[in-house]
Short mmCIF file of C-alpha atoms and ligand atoms in Angstrom, two decimals:
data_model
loop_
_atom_site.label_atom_id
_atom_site.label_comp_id
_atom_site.label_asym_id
_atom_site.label_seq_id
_atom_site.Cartn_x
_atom_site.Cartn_y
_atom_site.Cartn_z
CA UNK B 121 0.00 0.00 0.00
CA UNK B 122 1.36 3.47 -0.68
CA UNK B 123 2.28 5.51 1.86
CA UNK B 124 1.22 9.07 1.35
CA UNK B 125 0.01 12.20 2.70
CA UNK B 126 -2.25 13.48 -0.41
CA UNK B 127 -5.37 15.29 -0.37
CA UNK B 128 -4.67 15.19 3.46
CA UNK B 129 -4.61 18.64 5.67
CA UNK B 130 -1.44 18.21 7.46
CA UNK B 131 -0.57 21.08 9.25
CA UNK B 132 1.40 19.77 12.00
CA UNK B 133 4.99 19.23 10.32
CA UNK B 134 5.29 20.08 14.17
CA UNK B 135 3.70 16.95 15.17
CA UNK B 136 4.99 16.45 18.31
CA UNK B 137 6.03 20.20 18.88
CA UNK B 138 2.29 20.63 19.18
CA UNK B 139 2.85 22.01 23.19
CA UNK B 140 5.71 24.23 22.41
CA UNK B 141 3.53 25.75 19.92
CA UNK B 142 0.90 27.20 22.34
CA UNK B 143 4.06 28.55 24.77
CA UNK B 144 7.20 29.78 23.57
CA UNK B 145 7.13 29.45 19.42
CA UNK B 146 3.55 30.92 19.80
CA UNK B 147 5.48 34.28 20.16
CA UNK B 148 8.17 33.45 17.44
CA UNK B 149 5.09 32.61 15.05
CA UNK B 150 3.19 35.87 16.06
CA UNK B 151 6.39 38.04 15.63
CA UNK B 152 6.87 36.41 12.16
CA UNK B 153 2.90 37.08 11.52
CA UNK B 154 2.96 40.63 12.58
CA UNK B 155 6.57 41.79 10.68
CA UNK B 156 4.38 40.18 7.51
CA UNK B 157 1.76 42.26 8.13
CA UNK B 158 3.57 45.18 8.14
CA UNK B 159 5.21 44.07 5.05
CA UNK B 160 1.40 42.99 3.63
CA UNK B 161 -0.26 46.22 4.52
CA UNK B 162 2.74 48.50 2.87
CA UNK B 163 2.12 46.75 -0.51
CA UNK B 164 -1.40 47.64 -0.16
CA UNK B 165 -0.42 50.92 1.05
CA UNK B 166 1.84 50.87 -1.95
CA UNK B 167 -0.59 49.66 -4.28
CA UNK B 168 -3.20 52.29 -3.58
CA UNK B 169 -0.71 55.12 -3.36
CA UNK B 170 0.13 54.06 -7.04
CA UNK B 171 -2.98 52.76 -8.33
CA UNK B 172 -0.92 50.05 -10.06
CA UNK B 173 -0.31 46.40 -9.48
CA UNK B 174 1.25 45.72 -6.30
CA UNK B 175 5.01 45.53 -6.33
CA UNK B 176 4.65 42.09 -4.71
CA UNK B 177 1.90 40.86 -6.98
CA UNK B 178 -0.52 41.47 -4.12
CA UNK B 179 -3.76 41.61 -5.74
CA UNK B 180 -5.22 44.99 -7.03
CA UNK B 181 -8.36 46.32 -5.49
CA UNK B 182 -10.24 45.67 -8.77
CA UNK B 183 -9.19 42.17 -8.69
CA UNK B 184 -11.65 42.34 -6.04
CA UNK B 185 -14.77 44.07 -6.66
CA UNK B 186 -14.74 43.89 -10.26
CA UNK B 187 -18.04 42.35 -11.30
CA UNK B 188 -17.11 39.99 -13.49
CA UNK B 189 -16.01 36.59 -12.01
CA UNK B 190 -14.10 34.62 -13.93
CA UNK B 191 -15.59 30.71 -13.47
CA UNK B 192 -12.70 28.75 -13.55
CA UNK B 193 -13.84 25.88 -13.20
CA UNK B 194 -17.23 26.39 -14.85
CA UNK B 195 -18.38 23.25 -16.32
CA UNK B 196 -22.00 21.35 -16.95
CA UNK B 197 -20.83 18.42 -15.71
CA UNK B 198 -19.75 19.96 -12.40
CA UNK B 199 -22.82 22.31 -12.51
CA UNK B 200 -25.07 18.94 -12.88
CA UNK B 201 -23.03 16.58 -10.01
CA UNK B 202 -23.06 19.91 -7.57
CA UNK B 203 -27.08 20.28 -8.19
CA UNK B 204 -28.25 16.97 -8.00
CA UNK B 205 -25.59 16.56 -4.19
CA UNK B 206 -26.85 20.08 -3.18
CA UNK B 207 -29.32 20.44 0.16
CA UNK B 208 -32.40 22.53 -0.83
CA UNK B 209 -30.51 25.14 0.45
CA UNK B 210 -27.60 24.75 -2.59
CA UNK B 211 -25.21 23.24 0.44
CA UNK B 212 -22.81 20.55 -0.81
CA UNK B 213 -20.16 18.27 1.29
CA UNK B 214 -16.98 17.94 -0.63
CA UNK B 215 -13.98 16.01 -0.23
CA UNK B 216 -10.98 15.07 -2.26
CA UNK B 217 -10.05 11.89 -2.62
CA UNK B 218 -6.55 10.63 -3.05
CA UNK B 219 -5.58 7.08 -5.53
CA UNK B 220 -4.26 5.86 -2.80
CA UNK B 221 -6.70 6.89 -0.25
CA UNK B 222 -10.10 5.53 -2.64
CA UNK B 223 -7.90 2.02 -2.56
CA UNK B 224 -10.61 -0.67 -1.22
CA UNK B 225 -10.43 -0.97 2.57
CA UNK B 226 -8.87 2.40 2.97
CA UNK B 227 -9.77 5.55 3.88
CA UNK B 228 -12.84 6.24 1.72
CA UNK B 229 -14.01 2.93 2.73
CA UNK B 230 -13.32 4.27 6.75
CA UNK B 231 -14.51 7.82 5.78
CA UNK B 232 -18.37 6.41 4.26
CA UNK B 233 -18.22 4.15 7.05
CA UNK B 234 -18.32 7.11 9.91
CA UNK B 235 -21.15 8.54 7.82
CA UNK B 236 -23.47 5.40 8.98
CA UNK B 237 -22.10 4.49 12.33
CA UNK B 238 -22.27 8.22 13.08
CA UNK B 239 -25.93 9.54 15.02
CA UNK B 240 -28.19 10.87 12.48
CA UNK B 241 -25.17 11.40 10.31
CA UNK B 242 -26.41 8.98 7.14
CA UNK B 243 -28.54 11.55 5.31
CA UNK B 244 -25.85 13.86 4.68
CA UNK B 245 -24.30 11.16 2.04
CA UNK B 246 -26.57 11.91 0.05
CA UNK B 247 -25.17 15.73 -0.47
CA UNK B 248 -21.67 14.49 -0.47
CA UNK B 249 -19.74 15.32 -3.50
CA UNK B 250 -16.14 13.55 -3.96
CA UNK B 251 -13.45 14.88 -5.99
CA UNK B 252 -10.79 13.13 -7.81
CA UNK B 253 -7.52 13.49 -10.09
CA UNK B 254 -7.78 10.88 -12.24
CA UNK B 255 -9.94 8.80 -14.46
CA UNK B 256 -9.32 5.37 -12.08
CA UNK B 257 -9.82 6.95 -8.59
CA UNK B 258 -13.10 8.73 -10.48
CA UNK B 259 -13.82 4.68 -11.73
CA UNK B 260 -13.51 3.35 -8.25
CA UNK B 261 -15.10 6.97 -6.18
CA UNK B 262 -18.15 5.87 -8.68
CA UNK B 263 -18.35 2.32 -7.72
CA UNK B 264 -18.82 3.67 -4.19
CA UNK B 265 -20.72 6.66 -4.28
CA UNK B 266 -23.30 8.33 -6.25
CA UNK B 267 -21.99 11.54 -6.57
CA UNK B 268 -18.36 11.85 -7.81
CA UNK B 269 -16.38 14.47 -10.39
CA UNK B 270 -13.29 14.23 -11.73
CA UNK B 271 -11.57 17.52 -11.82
CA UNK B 272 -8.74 18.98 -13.90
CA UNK B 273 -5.12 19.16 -12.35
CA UNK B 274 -4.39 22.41 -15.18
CA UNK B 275 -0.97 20.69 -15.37
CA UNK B 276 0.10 18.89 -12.41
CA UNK B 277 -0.04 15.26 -11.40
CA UNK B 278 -1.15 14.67 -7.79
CA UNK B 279 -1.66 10.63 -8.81
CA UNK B 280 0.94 8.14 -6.80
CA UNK B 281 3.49 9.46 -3.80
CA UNK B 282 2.76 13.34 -2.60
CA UNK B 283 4.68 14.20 -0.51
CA UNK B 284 4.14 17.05 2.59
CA UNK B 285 5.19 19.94 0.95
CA UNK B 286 6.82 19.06 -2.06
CA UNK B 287 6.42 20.78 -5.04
CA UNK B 288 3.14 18.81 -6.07
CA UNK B 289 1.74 19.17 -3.02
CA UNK B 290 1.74 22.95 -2.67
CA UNK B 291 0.09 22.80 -6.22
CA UNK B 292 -2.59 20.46 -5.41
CA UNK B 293 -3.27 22.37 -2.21
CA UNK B 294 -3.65 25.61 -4.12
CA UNK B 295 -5.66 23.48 -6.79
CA UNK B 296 -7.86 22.64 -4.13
CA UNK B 297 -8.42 26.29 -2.49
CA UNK B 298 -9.04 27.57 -6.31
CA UNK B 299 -11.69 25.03 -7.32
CA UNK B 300 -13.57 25.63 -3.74
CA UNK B 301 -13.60 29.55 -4.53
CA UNK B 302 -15.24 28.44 -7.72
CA UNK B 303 -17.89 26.48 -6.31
CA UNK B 304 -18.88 29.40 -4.18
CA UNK B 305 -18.95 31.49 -7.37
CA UNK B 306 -21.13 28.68 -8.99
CA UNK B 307 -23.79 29.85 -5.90
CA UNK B 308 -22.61 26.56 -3.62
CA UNK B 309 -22.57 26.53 0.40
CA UNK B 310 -19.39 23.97 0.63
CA UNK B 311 -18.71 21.94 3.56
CA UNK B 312 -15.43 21.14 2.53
CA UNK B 313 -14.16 17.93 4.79
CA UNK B 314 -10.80 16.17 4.10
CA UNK B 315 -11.42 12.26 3.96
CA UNK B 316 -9.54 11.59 7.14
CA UNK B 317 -12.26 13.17 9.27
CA UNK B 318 -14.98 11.09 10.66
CA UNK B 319 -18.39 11.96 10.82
CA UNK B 320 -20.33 10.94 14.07
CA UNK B 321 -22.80 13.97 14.46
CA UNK B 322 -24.21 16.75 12.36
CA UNK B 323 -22.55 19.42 12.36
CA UNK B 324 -24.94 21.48 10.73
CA UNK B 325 -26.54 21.72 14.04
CA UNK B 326 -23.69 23.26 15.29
CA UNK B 327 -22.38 25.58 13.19
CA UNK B 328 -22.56 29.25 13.61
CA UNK B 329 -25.75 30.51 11.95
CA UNK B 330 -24.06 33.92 11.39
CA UNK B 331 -21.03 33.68 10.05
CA UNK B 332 -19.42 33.62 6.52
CA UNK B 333 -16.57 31.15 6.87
CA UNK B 334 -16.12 28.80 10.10
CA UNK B 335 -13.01 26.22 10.34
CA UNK B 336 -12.36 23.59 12.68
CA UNK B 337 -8.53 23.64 14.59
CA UNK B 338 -5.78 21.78 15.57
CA UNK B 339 -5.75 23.73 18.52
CA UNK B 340 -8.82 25.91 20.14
CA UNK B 341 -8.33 28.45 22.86
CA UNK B 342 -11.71 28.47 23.88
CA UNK B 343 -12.77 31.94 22.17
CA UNK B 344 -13.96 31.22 18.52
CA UNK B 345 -13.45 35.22 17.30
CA UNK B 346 -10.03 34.96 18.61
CA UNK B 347 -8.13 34.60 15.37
CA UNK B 348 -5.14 33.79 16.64
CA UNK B 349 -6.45 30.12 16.75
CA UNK B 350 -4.62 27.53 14.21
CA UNK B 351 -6.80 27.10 12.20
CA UNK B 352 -7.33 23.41 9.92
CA UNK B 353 -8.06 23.84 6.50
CA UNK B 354 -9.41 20.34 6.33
CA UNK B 355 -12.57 21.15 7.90
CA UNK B 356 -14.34 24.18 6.95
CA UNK B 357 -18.15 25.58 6.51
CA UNK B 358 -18.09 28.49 3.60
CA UNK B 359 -21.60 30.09 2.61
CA UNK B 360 -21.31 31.49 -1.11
CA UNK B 361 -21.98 35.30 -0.78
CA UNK B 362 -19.71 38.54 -2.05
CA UNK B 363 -17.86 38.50 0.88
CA UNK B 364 -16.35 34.50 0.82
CA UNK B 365 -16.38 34.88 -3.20
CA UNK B 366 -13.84 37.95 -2.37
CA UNK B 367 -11.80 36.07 0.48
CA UNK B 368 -11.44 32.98 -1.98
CA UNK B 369 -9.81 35.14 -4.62
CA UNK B 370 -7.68 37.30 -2.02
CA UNK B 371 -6.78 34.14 -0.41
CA UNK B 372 -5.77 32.25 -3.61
CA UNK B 373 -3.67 35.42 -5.15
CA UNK B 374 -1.90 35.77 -1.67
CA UNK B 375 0.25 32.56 -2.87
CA UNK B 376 2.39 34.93 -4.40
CA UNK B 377 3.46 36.87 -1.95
CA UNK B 378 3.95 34.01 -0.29
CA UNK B 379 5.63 31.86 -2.36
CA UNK B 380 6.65 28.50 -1.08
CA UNK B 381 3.84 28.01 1.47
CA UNK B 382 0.66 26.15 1.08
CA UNK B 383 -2.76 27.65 1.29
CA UNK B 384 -3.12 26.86 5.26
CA UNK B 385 0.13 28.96 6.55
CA UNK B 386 -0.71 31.80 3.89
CA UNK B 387 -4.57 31.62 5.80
CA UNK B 388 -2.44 32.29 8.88
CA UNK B 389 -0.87 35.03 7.55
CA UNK B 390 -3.77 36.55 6.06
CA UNK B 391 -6.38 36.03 8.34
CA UNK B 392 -5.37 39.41 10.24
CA UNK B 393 -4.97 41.13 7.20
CA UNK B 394 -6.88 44.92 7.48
CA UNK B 395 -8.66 44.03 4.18
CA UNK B 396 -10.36 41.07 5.05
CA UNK B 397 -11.99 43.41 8.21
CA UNK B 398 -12.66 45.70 5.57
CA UNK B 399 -14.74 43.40 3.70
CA UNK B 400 -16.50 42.08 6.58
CA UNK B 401 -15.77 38.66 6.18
CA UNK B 402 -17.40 36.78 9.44
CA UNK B 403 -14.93 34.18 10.73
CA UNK B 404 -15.48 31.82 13.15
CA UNK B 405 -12.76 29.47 14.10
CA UNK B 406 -14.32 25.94 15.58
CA UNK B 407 -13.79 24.14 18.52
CA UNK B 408 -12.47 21.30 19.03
CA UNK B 409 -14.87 19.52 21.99
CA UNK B 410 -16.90 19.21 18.61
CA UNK B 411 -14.35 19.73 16.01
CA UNK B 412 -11.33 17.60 17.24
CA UNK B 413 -8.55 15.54 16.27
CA UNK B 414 -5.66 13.75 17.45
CA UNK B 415 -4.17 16.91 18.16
CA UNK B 416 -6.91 17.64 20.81
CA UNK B 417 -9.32 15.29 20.83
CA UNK B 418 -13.08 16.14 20.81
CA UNK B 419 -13.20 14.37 24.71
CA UNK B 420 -16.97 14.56 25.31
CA UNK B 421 -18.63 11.16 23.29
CA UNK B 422 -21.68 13.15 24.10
CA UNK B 423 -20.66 16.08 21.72
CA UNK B 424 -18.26 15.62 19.05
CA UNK B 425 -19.03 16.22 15.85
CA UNK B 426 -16.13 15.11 13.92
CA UNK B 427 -12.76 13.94 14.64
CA UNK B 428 -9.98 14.27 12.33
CA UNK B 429 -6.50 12.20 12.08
CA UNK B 430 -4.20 15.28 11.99
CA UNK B 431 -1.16 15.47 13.60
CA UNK B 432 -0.31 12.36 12.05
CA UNK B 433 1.71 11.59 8.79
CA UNK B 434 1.12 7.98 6.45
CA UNK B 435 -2.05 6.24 4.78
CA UNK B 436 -1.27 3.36 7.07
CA UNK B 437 -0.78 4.63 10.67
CA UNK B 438 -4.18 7.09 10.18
CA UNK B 439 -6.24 4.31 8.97
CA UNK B 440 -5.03 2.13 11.81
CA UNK B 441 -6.19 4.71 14.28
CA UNK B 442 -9.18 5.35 12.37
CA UNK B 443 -10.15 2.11 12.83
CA UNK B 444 -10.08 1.59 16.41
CA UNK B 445 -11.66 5.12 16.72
CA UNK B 446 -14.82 3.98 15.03
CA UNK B 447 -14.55 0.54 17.56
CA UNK B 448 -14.79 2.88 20.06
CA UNK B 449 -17.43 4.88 18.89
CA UNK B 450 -19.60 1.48 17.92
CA UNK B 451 -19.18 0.74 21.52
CA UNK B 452 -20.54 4.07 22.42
CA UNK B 453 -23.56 4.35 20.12
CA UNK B 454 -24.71 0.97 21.72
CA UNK B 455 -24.97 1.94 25.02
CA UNK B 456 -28.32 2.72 26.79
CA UNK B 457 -29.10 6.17 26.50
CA UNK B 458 -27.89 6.26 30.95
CA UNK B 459 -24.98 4.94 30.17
CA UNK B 460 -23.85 7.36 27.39
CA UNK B 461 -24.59 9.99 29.91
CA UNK B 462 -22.90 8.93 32.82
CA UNK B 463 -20.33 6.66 31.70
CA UNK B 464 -17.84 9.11 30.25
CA UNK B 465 -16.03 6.88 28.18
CA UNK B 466 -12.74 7.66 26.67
CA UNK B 467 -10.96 7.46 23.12
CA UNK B 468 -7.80 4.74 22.98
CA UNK B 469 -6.33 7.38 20.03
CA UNK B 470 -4.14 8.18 19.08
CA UNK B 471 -1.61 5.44 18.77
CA UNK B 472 0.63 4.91 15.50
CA UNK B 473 -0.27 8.44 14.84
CA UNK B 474 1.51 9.64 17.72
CA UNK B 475 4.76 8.43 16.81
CA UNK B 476 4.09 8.71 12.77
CA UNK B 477 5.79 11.39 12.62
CA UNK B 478 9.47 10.25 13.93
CA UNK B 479 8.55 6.90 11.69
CA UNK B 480 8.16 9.41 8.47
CA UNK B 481 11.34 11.22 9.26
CA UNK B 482 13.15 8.06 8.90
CA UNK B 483 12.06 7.53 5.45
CA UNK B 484 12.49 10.84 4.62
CA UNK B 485 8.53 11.17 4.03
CA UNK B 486 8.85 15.09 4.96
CA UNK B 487 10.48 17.13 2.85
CA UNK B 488 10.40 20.25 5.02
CA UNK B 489 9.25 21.19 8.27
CA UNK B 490 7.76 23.99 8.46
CA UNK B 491 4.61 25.24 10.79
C1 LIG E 213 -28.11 13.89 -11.93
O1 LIG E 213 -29.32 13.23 -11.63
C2 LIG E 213 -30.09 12.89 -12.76
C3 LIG E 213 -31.41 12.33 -12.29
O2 LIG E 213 -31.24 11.44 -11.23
C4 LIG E 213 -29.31 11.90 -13.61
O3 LIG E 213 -30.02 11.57 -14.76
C5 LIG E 213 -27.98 12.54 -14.01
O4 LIG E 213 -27.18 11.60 -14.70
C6 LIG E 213 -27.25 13.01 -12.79
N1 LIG E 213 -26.08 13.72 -13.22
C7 LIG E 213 -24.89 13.46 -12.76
C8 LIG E 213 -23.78 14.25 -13.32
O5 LIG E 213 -24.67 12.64 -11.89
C1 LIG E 214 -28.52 10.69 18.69
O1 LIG E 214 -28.35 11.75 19.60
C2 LIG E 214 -29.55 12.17 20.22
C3 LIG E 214 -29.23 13.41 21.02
O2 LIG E 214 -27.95 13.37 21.56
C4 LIG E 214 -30.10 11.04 21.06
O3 LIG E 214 -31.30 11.42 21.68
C5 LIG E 214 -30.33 9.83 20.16
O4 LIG E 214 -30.72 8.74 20.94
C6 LIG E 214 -29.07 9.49 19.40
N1 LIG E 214 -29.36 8.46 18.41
C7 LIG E 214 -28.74 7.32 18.39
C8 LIG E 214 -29.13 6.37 17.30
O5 LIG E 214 -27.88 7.03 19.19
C1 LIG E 215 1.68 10.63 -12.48
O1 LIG E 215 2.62 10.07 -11.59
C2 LIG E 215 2.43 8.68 -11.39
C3 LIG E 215 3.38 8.20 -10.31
O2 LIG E 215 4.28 9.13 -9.90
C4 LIG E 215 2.65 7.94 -12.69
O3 LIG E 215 2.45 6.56 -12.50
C5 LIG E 215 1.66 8.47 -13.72
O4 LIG E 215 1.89 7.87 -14.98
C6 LIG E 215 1.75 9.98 -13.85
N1 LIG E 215 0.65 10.43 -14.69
C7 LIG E 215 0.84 11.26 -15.70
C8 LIG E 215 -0.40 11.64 -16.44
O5 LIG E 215 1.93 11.68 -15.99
C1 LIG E 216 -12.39 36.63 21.97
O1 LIG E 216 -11.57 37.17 20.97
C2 LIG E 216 -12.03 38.42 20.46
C3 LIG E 216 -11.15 38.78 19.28
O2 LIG E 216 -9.81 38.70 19.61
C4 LIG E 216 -12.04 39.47 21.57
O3 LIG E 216 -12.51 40.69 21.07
C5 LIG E 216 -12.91 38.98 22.71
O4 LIG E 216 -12.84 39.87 23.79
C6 LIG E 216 -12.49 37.58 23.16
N1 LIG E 216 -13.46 37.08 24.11
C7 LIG E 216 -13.12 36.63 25.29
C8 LIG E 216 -14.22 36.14 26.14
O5 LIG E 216 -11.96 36.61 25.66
C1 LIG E 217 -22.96 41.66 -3.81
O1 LIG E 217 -24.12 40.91 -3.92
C2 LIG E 217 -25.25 41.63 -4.36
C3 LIG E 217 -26.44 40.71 -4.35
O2 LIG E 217 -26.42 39.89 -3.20
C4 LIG E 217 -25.01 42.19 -5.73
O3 LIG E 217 -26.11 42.94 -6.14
C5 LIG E 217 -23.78 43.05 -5.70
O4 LIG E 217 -23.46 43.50 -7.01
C6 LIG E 217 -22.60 42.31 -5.14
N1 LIG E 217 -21.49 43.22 -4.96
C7 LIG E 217 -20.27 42.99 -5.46
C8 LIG E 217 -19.27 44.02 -5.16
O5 LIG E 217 -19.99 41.98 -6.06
#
């Protein structure tokens, strides 16, 4: 089985540095994030003292606002798979599925799987939309699921071994983040969910009813405003409306003034950015006693919503946890309805994931660390 990282969120390169991140490097990383702002907000200073493109290829102000949107990715076939997924509401569940990842008794197996052990989850398969590279992951995505679309790579090839942050990875992450923006311009709600996240509640119940854009974390501080969260960009809730349509396109242009990071850390460094204020873009960062993963687990069995295999690296050690976290959950869901109250039972992950990440040092799986 191939070992890979594809089409997987995985923000914690740190892995294991996931304490030091919330004490000491927490004020390294907010330096760093502040001295870019500075930098970020005198190109836009720059930019409108000028009135011409950016020195730093930030994105002009008509880039913005102009009226006319360019649908990228505007195609019938899409348009027809997104409409007959969508919610009454034109709300869609996407994920993006991987080769090796759609491999029988893998992780799409494990992800559909979460979707009918989870409570009341089932119905929400039917507005779940999955997205693949190539023509034999779209074969096998159909032979699984009803709603599948194969989209266009414009050049790369994220089939076989991606790597964390190799060159093919940074594209297909910035792939991914373009396509997304061009759902919302097609007049889609996304849920967009990496395939490594299981579903054991709704979360629609949960979500914020006012806000534009809402993403789950590695690691919550307990105030959802509070932006300096780190936030996952394998989990997120987008409604389609001016302002997300706007963030999208800021968010995917912003990869060139930040070249050699992937869509994630250049969220981090935009997220602050006096523009996205400007435009009134409501975030909302999730937590994770509904939202969680193996870098804080969602503790409660009473209320999470999802759990995620982050902080972890390789096909093999996530599905391995994966699969004893749905045991546990199966022993959960048959309890009486006293028990699940009062017996506060507890999860037994993460455990290859925890030490995945020395394992994939070893073999040289990680190209780069970098937070
Ligand atoms: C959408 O649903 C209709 C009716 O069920 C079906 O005929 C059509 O093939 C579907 N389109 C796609 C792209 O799945
Ligand atoms: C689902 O959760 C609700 C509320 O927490 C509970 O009342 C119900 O019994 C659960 N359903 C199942 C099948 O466990
Ligand atoms: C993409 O890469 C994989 C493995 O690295 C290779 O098998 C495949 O032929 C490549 N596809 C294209 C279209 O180049
Ligand atoms: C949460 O964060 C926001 C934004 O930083 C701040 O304005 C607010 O006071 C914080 N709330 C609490 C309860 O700390
Ligand atoms: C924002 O959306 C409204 C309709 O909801 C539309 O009339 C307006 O032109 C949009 N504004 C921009 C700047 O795109």
């Amino acid at each position: 089985m191939k070992d890979t990282s594809a089409g997987d969120t995985v923000e914690n390169a740190a892995g294991d540095g996931i304490k030091a991140w919330s004490s000491g490097s927490h004020l390294w990383v907010r330096r760093v994030m502040h001295v870019t702002m500075f930098l970020a907000g005198l190109a836009v200073l720059w930019m409108f003292l000028y009135n011409s493109a950016s020195p730093f290829e930030f994105p002009t102000s008509s880039d913005y606002f102009s009226a006319e949107s360019s649908k990228a990715d505007y195609d019938p076939k899409l348009e027809s798979v997104l409409a007959n997924a969508s919610m009454k509401d034109k709300t869609v569940i996407i994920t993006i599925l991987n080769d090796a990842w759609a491999e029988p008794g893998s992780m799409f197996d494990l992800f559909l799987e979460s979707f009918r052990l989870g409570n009341e989850t089932q119905w929400l398969l039917n507005h779940l939309v999955a997205i693949t590279w190539d023509q034999k992951t779209y074969a096998r995505c159909l032979a699984m699921h009803k709603h599948c679309y194969q989209l266009g790579t414009k050049g790369g090839n994220f089939t076989g071994e991606v790597f964390f942050m190799a060159p093919n990875y940074l594209q297909m992450m910035w792939r991914r983040t373009e396509f997304l923006g061009s759902v919302l311009e097609m007049g889609y709600n996304f849920v967009f969910t990496d395939t490594d996240i299981m579903w054991l509640r709704d979360p629609f119940k949960i979500f914020y009813k006012d806000a534009d854009f809402q993403i789950a974390c590695d690691v919550f501080n307990g105030n959802s405003s509070d932006l300096n969260n780190f936030p996952n960009g394998g989990f997120k809730y987008v409604r389609s409306n001016n302002r997300t349509i706007w963030f999208y396109k800021f968010w995917f242009y912003s990869r060139n003034v930040y070249p050699g990071h992937h869509e994630q850390s250049v969220l981090n460094n935009i997220k602050m950015h006096p523009l996205v204020s400007r435009m009134k873009l409501k975030m909302r960062l999730l937590s994770t006693s509904y939202f969680g993963g193996f870098c804080q687990l969602a503790e409660d069995f009473n209320r999470v919503s999802t759990m995620h295999a982050n902080c972890c690296v390789g096909l093999e050690s996530k599905v391995n946890d994966l699969k004893i976290l749905l045991e546990d959950w199966k022993k959960y869901m048959a309890m009486s309805e006293n028990e699940k109250k009062h017996s506060h039972p507890s999860w037994s992950v993460p455990q290859l994931c925890r030490t995945s990440f020395q394992r994939a040092k070893k073999k040289k799986q990680i190209t780069k660390r970098r937070l």
